[in-house]
Coordinates of C-alpha atoms in Angstrom, one line a residue:
X1 CA 16.6 6.9 8.1
X2 CA 17.9 7.9 4.7
X3 CA 16.1 4.9 3.1
X4 CA 12.9 5.7 4.9
X5 CA 12.9 9.3 3.4
X6 CA 13.7 7.9 0.0
X7 CA 10.8 5.4 0.2
X8 CA 8.5 8.3 1.4
X9 CA 9.5 10.4 -1.6
X10 CA 8.8 7.6 -4.0
X11 CA 5.4 6.9 -2.5
X12 CA 4.4 10.6 -2.6
X13 CA 5.6 11.2 -6.2
X14 CA 3.8 8.0 -7.4
X15 CA 0.6 9.2 -5.7
X16 CA 0.9 12.7 -7.4
X17 CA 1.4 11.1 -10.8
X18 CA -1.6 8.8 -10.4
X19 CA -3.9 11.7 -9.3
X20 CA -2.7 13.8 -12.3
X21 CA -3.4 11.0 -14.7
X22 CA -6.9 10.4 -13.2
X23 CA -7.7 14.1 -13.5
X24 CA -6.6 14.1 -17.1
X25 CA -8.6 11.0 -18.0
X26 CA -11.7 12.6 -16.5
X27 CA -11.2 15.8 -18.6
X28 CA -10.2 14.3 -21.9
X29 CA -12.1 12.2 -24.4
X30 CA -11.2 8.5 -23.8
X31 CA -9.6 7.9 -27.2
X32 CA -6.9 10.6 -26.6
X33 CA -6.5 10.3 -22.9
X34 CA -3.3 8.2 -23.2
X35 CA -1.5 11.3 -24.4
X36 CA -2.3 13.0 -21.1
X37 CA 0.5 11.0 -19.5
X38 CA 3.0 13.1 -21.3
X39 CA 1.5 16.6 -20.9
X40 CA -0.3 18.5 -18.1
X41 CA -4.1 18.0 -17.7
X42 CA -4.8 21.6 -18.5
X43 CA -2.9 21.4 -21.8
X44 CA -4.7 18.2 -22.6
X45 CA -8.1 19.7 -21.9
X46 CA -7.4 22.9 -24.0
X47 CA -5.9 21.7 -27.2
X48 CA -7.3 18.4 -28.3
X49 CA -9.5 17.3 -31.1
X50 CA -8.9 13.9 -32.7
X51 CA -6.4 15.1 -35.4
X52 CA -4.4 17.1 -32.9
X53 CA -4.1 14.1 -30.6
X54 CA -3.0 11.8 -33.5
X55 CA -0.4 14.3 -34.8
X56 CA 0.9 15.0 -31.3
X57 CA 1.3 11.3 -30.7
X58 CA 3.1 10.8 -34.1
X59 CA 5.4 13.8 -33.6
X60 CA 6.3 12.7 -30.1
X61 CA 6.8 9.1 -31.2
X62 CA 3.9 7.9 -29.1
X63 CA 2.0 5.0 -30.6
X64 CA -1.6 6.1 -31.1
X65 CA -4.3 3.5 -30.8
X66 CA -5.5 3.8 -34.4
X67 CA -2.1 4.7 -36.0
X68 CA 0.7 2.6 -37.4
X69 CA 3.8 3.4 -35.4
X70 CA 5.9 6.0 -37.1
X71 CA 3.2 7.0 -39.6
X72 CA 1.3 10.3 -39.1
X73 CA -2.4 9.9 -40.1
X74 CA -2.8 11.1 -43.7
X75 CA -6.2 12.7 -43.2
X76 CA -4.7 14.9 -40.4
X77 CA -1.7 16.0 -42.4
X78 CA -3.8 17.2 -45.3
X79 CA -5.8 19.7 -43.1

């Protein structure tokens, strides 16, 4: 019985995570949607433009699609 409850919990939490990511991907521009895995969909929707997304990724050690790992984009730092 204990294992059945644990399995049920894992299934439910996985389903919730997937639905949150899908919601986020629908709201956010595709090129920054990967960051949504780490923040709530509402935050994602509110605060992104391209530079914000790149800097967020760099500061949080997330590899951005167009950024060398560990290097914040220069054009964004200058703003």
